[in-house]
Short mmCIF file of C-alpha atoms and ligand atoms in Angstrom, two decimals:
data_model
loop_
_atom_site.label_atom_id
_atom_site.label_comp_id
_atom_site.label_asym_id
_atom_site.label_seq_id
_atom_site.Cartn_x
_atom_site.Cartn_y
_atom_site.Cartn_z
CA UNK A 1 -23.09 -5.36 -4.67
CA UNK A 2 -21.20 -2.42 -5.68
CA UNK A 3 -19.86 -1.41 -9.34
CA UNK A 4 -16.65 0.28 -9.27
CA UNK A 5 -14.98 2.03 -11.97
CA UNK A 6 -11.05 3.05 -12.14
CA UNK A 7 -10.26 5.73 -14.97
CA UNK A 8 -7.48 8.04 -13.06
CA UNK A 9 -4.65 7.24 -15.74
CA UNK A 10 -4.77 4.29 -19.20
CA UNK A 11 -6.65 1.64 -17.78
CA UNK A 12 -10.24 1.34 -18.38
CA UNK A 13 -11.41 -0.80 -15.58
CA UNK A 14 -14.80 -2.14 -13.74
CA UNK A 15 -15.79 -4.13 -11.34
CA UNK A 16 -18.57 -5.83 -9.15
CA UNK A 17 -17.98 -6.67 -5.49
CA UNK A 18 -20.43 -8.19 -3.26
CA UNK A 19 -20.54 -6.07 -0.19
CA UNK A 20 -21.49 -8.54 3.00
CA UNK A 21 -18.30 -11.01 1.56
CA UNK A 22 -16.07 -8.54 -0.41
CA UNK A 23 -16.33 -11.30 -3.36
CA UNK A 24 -15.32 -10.14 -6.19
CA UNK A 25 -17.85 -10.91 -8.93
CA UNK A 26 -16.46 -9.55 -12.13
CA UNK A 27 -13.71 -7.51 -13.40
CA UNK A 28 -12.14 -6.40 -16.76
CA UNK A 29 -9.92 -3.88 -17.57
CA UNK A 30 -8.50 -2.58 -20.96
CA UNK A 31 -5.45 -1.12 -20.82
CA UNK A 32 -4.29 1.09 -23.63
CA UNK A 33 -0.75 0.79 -23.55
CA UNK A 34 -0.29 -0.08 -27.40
CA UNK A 35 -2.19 2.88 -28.29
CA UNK A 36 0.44 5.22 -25.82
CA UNK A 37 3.41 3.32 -26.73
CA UNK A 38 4.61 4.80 -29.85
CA UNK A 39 4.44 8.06 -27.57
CA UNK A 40 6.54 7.07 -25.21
CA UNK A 41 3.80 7.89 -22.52
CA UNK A 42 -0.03 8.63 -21.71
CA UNK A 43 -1.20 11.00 -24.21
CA UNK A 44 -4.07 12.35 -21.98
CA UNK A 45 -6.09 13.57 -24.53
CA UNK A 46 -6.29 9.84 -26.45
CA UNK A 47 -6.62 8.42 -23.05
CA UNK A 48 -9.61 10.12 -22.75
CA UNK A 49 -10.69 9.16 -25.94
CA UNK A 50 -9.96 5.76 -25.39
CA UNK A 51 -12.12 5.69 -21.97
CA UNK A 52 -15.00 6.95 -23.59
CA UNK A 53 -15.37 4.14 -26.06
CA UNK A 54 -13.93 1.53 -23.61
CA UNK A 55 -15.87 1.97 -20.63
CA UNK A 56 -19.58 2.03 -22.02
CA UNK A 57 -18.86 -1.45 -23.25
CA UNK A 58 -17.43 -2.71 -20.12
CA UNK A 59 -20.65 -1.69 -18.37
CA UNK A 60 -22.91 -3.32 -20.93
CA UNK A 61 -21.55 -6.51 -19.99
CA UNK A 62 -22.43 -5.67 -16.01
CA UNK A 63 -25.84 -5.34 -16.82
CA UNK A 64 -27.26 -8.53 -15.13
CA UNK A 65 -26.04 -7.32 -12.05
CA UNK A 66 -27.69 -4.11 -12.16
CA UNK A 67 -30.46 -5.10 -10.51
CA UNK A 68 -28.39 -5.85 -7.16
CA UNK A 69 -26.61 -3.15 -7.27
CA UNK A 70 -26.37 -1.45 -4.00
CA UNK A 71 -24.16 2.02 -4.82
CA UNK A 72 -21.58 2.73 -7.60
CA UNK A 73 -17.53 4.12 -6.53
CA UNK A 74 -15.80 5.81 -8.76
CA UNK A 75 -12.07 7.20 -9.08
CA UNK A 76 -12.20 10.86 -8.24
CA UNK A 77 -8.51 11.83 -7.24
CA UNK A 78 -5.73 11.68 -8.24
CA UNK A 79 -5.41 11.32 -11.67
CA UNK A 80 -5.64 13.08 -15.00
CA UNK A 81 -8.20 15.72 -14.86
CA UNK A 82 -9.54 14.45 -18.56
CA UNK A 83 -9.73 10.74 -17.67
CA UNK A 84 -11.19 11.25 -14.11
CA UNK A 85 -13.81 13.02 -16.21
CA UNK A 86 -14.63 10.11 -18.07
CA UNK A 87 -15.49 7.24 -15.04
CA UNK A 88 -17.05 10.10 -12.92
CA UNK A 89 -19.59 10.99 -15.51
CA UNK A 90 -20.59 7.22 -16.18
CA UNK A 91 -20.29 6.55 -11.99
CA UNK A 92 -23.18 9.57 -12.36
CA UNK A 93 -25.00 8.01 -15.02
CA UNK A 94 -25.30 5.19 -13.45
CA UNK A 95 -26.15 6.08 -10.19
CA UNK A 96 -29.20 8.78 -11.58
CA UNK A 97 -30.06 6.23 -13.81
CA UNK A 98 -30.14 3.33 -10.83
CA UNK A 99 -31.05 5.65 -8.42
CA UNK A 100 -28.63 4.16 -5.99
CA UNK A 101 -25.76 6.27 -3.85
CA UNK A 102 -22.53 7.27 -4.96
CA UNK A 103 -18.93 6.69 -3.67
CA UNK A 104 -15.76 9.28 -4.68
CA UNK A 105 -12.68 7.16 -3.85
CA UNK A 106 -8.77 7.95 -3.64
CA UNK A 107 -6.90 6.31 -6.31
CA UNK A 108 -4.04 5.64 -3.48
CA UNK A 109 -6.56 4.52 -0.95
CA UNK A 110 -7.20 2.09 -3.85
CA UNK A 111 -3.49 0.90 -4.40
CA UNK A 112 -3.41 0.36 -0.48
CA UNK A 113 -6.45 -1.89 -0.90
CA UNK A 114 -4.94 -4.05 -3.59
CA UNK A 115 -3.64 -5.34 -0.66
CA UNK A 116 -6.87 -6.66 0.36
CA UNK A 117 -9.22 -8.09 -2.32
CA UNK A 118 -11.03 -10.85 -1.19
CA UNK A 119 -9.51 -10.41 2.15
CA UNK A 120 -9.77 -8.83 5.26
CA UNK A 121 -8.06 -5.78 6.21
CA UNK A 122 -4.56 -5.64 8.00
CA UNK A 123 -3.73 -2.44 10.00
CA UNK A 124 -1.90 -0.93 11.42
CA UNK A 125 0.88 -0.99 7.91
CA UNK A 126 3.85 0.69 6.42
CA UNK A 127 3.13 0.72 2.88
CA UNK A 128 5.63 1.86 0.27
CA UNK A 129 3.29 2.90 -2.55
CA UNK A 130 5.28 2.83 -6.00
CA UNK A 131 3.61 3.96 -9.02
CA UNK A 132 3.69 5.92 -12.08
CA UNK A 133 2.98 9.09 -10.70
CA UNK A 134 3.96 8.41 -6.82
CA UNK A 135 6.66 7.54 -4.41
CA UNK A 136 5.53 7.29 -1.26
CA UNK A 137 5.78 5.84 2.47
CA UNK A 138 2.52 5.90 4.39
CA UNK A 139 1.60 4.95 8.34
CA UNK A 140 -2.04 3.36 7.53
CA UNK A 141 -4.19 2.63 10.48
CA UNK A 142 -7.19 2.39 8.99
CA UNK A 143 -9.07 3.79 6.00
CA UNK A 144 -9.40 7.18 7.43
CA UNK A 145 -6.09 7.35 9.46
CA UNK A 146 -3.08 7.58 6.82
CA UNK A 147 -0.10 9.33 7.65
CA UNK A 148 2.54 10.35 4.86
CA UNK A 149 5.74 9.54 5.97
CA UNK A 150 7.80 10.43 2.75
CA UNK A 151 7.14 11.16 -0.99
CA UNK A 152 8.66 12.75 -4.09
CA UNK A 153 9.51 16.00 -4.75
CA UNK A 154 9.67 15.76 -8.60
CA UNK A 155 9.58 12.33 -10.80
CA UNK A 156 8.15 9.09 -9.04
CA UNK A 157 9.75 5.81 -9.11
CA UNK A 158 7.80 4.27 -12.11
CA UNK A 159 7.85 7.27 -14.23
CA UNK A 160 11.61 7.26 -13.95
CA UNK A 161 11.38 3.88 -15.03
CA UNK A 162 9.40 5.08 -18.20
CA UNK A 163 11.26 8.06 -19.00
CA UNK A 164 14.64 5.86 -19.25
CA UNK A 165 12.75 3.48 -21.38
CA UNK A 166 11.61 6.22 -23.71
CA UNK A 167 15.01 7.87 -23.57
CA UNK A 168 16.28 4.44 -24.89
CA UNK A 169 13.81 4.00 -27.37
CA UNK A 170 12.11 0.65 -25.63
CA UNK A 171 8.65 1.98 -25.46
CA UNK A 172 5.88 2.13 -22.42
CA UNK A 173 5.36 1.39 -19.39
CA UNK A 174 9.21 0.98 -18.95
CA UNK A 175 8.99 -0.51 -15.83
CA UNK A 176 8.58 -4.32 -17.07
CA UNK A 177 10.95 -3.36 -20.22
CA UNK A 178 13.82 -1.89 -18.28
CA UNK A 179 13.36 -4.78 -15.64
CA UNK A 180 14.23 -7.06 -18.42
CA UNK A 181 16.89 -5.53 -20.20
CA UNK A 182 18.92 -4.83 -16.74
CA UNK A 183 18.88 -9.12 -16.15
CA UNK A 184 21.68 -8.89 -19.21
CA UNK A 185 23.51 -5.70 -17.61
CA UNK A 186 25.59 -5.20 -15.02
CA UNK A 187 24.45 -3.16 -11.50
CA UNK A 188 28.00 -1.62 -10.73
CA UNK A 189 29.30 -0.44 -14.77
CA UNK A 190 27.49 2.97 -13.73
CA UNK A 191 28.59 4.48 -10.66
CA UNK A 192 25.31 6.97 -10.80
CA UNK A 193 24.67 8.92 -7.29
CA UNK A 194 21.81 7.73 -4.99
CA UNK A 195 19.32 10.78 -5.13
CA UNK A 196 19.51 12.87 -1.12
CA UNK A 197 21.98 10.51 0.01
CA UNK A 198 23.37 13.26 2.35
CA UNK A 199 19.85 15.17 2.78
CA UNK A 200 18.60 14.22 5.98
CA UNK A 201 14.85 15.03 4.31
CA UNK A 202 12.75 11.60 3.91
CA UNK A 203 11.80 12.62 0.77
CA UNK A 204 12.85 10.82 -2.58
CA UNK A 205 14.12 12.45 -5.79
CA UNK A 206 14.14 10.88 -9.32
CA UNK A 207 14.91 13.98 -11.72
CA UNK A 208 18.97 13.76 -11.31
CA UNK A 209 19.56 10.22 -11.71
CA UNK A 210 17.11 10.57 -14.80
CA UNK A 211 19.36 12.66 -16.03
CA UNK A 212 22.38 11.13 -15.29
CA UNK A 213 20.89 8.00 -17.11
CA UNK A 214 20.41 10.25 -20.59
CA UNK A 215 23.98 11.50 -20.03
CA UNK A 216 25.25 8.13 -20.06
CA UNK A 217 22.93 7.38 -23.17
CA UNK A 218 24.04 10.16 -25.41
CA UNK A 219 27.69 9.07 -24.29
CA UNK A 220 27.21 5.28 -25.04
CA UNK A 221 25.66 3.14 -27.47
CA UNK A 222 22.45 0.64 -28.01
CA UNK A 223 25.37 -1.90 -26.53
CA UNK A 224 25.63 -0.32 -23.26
CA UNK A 225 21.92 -0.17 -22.78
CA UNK A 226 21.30 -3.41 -20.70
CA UNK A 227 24.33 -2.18 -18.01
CA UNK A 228 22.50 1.38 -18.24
CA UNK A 229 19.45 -0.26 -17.31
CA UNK A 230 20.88 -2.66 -14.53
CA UNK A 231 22.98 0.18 -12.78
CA UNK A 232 19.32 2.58 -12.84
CA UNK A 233 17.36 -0.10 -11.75
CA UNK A 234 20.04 -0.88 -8.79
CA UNK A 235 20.08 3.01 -7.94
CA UNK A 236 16.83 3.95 -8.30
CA UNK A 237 16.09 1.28 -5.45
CA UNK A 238 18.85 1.84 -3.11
CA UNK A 239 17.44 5.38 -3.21
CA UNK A 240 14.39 3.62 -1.53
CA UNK A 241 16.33 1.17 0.51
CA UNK A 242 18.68 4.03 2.06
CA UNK A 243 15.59 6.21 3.01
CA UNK A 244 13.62 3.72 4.45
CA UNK A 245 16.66 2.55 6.38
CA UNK A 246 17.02 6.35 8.03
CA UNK A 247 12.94 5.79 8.63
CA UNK A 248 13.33 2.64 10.38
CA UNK A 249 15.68 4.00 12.86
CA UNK A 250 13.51 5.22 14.30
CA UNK A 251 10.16 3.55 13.77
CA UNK A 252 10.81 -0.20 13.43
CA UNK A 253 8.68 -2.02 10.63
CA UNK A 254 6.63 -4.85 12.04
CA UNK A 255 4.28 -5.25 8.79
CA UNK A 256 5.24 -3.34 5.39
CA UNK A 257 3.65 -3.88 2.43
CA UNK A 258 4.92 -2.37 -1.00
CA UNK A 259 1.23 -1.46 -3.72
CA UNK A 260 1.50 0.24 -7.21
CA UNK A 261 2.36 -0.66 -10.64
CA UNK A 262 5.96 -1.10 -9.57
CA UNK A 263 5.28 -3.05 -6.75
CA UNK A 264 5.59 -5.83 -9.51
CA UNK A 265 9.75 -4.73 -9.99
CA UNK A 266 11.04 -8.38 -8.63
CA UNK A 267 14.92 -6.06 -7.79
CA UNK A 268 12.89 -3.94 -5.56
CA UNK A 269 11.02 -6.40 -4.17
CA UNK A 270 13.96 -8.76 -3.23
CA UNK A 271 15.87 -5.65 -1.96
CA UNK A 272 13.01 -4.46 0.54
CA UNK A 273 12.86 -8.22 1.54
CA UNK A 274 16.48 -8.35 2.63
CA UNK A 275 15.96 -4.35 4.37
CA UNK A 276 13.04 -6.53 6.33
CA UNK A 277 14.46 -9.50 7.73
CA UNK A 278 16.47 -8.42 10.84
CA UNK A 279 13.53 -6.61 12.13
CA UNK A 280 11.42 -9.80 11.22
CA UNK A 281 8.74 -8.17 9.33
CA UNK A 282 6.42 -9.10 7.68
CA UNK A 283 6.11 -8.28 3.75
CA UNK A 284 2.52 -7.80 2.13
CA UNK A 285 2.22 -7.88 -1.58
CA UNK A 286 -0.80 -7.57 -3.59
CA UNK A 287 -1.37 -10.42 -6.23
CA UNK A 288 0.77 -9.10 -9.35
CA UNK A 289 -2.49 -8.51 -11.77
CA UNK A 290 -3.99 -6.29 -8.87
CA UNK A 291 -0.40 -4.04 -8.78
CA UNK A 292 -1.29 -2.05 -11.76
CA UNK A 293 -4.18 -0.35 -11.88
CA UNK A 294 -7.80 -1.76 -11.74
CA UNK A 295 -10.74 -1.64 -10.69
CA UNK A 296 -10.94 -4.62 -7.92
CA UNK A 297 -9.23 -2.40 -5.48
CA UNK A 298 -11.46 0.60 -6.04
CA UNK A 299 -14.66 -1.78 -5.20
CA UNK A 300 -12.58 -2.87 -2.00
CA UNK A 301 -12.21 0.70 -0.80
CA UNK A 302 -15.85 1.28 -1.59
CA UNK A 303 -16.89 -1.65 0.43
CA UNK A 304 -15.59 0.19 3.51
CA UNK A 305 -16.84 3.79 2.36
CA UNK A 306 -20.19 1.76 2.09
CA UNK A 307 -20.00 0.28 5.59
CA UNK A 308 -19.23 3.89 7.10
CA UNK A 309 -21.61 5.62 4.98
CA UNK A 310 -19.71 8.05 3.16
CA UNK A 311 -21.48 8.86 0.23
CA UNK A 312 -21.36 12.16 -1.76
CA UNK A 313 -24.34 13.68 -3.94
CA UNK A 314 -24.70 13.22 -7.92
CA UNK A 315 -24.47 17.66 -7.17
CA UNK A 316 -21.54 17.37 -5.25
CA UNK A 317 -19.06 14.49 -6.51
CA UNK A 318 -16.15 16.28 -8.22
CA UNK A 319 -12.93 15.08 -9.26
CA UNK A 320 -9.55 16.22 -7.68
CA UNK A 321 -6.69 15.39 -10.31
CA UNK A 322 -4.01 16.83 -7.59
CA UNK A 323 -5.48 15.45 -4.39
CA UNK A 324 -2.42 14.39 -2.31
CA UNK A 325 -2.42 11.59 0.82
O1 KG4 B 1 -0.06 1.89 -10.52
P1 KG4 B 1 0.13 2.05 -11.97
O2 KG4 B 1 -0.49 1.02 -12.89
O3 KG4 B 1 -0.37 3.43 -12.47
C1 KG4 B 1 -0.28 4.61 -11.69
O4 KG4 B 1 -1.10 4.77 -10.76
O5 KG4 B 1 0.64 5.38 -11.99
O6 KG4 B 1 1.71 2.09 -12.22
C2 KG4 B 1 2.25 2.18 -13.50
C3 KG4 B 1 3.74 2.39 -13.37
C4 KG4 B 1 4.43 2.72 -14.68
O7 KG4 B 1 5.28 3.83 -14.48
C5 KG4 B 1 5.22 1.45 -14.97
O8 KG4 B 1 6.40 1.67 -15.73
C6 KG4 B 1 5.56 1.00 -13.58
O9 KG4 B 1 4.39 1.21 -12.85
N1 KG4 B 1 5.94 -0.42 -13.55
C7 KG4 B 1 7.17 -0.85 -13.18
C8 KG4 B 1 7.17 -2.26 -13.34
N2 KG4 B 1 5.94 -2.64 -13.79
C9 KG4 B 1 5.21 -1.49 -13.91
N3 KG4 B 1 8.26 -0.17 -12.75
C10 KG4 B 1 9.36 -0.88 -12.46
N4 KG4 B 1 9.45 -2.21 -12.60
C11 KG4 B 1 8.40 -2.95 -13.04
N5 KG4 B 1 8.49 -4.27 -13.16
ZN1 ZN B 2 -2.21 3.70 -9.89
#
């Protein structure tokens, strides 16, 4: 078995997966988003704090398994320098204390794998990962062989999603709590610009429509707040839609999967499902509680890092809070 532990952002998770069958034998995560709500974001600093207490208890309760234990993987990039900390240290502790191997895995390797808990793998993929701090399209043909395709250049999807819900006063995440609102507002009352629409870069840009949301808030009023919401929420996925459109001229999708917290936004999802069905694609989706982060899909990563051997020393194991895909 392996014990995996996520940490990269405000989720305290663990888990246990059984290596020869990929079973997953527990898993708990506590997320934190009360404590950051009244902020409006992740305070990293409490985050950390909040790790420290959370994930020593977590780990208590995977004591029977210790015994079984085969290697521990642990978060090490990308992520917030002070919360990577955190796991890394315990994923240390443990495996000194154990004295069993350790595994450094890519918190976006992870959210590709979300894909795959419990299951088998699926490659080659076009994966659309949509998170809180990424936007990106990725050619995966196995766990070593990921090509980036297309990504941000400032905010990500999600976060744009959470800085209009702060702007608005809803709280955090946003995602879920501007998804809501915009089912009572109207898509076409703001005509707001698709972000590159002209650029022929595949590259995506939240930072102008994010402001061209808090324009339209300091205009308006708490009234106009659900057809703010609904005409973001349209834009801010026919951004997506357009550029994936450009990429599929010339590389035709034949399986595309969408990971990350926002992989859960149901106007994206029925968007990208449209964009798919001339080509007859096929759409992969990881099972809603696995979209946001956790720990399952770091144990499924590890699984393969296992199988291949890639281990890294207690000495050597470092994080990498800016380590790109
Ligand atoms: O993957 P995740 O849990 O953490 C990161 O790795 O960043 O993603 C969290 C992000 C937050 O920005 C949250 O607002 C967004 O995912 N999110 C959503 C939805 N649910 C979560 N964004 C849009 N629509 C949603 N339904
Ligand atoms: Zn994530």
């Amino acid at each position: 078995m392996i014990l995996s532990i996520e940490s990269s952002c405000d989720d305290s998770a663990v888990a246990i997966t059984e290596i020869a069958t990929c079973r997953l034998l527990f898993h708990k995560k506590i997320s934190q988003e009360l404590e950051h709500s009244v902020y409006g974001g992740v305070v990293p600093e409490l985050a950390a704090r909040l790790h420290a207490e959370a994930l020593p208890k977590i780990l208590q309760e995977c004591e029977p398994y210790f015994d079984k234990l085969k290697a521990v993987a642990v978060t090490s990039s990308p992520g917030l320098a002070v919360t990577l900390v955190e796991g890394v240290t315990m994923a240390k502790a443990v495996a000194v204390a154990l004295d069993i191997p350790l595994l450094g895995v890519n918190h976006l390797v992870g959210h590709i794998y979300s894909l795959f808990i419990e299951k088998e793998t699926r490659f080659p993929l076009t994966v659309l990962l949509v998170s809180g701090g990424h936007t990106q399209v990725m050619e995966v043909k196995s766990l070593t062989e990921i090509d980036t395709i297309a990504k941000s250049m400032d905010d990500s999807f999600g976060e744009s999603f959470d800085k209009c819900a702060k702007m608005m006063g809803l709280g955090y995440p946003g995602g879920p709590l501007i998804q809501e609102l915009a089912k009572n507002g109207e898509r076409k009352k703001y005509n707001f610009t698709i972000p590159l629409q002209q650029s022929p870069l595949l590259a995506f840009s939240y930072s102008g429509l994010k402001n061209a949301v808090r324009l339209a808030i300091e205009k308006g009023t708490p009234d106009d707040y659900a057809d703010i919401a609904a005409s973001f929420e349209h834009i801010a996925t026919m951004h997506i839609i357009k550029k994936l459109k450009k990429y599929f001229l010339h590389v035709a999708p034949k399986c595309f999967a969408i990971v990350g917290g926002a992989s859960a936004n149901l106007y994206l999802r029925g968007e990208i499902e449209k964009l798919l069905k001339p080509y007859g694609a096929s759409l992969l989706l990881s099972e809603l509680k696995y979209c946001s982060d956790n720990a399952a899909m770091i144990g499924r990563v590890a699984v393969e890092m296992y199988e291949k051997g890639m281990f890294s020393s207690v000495e050597d194991l470092d994080i990498s809070p800016r380590s790109e895909l």
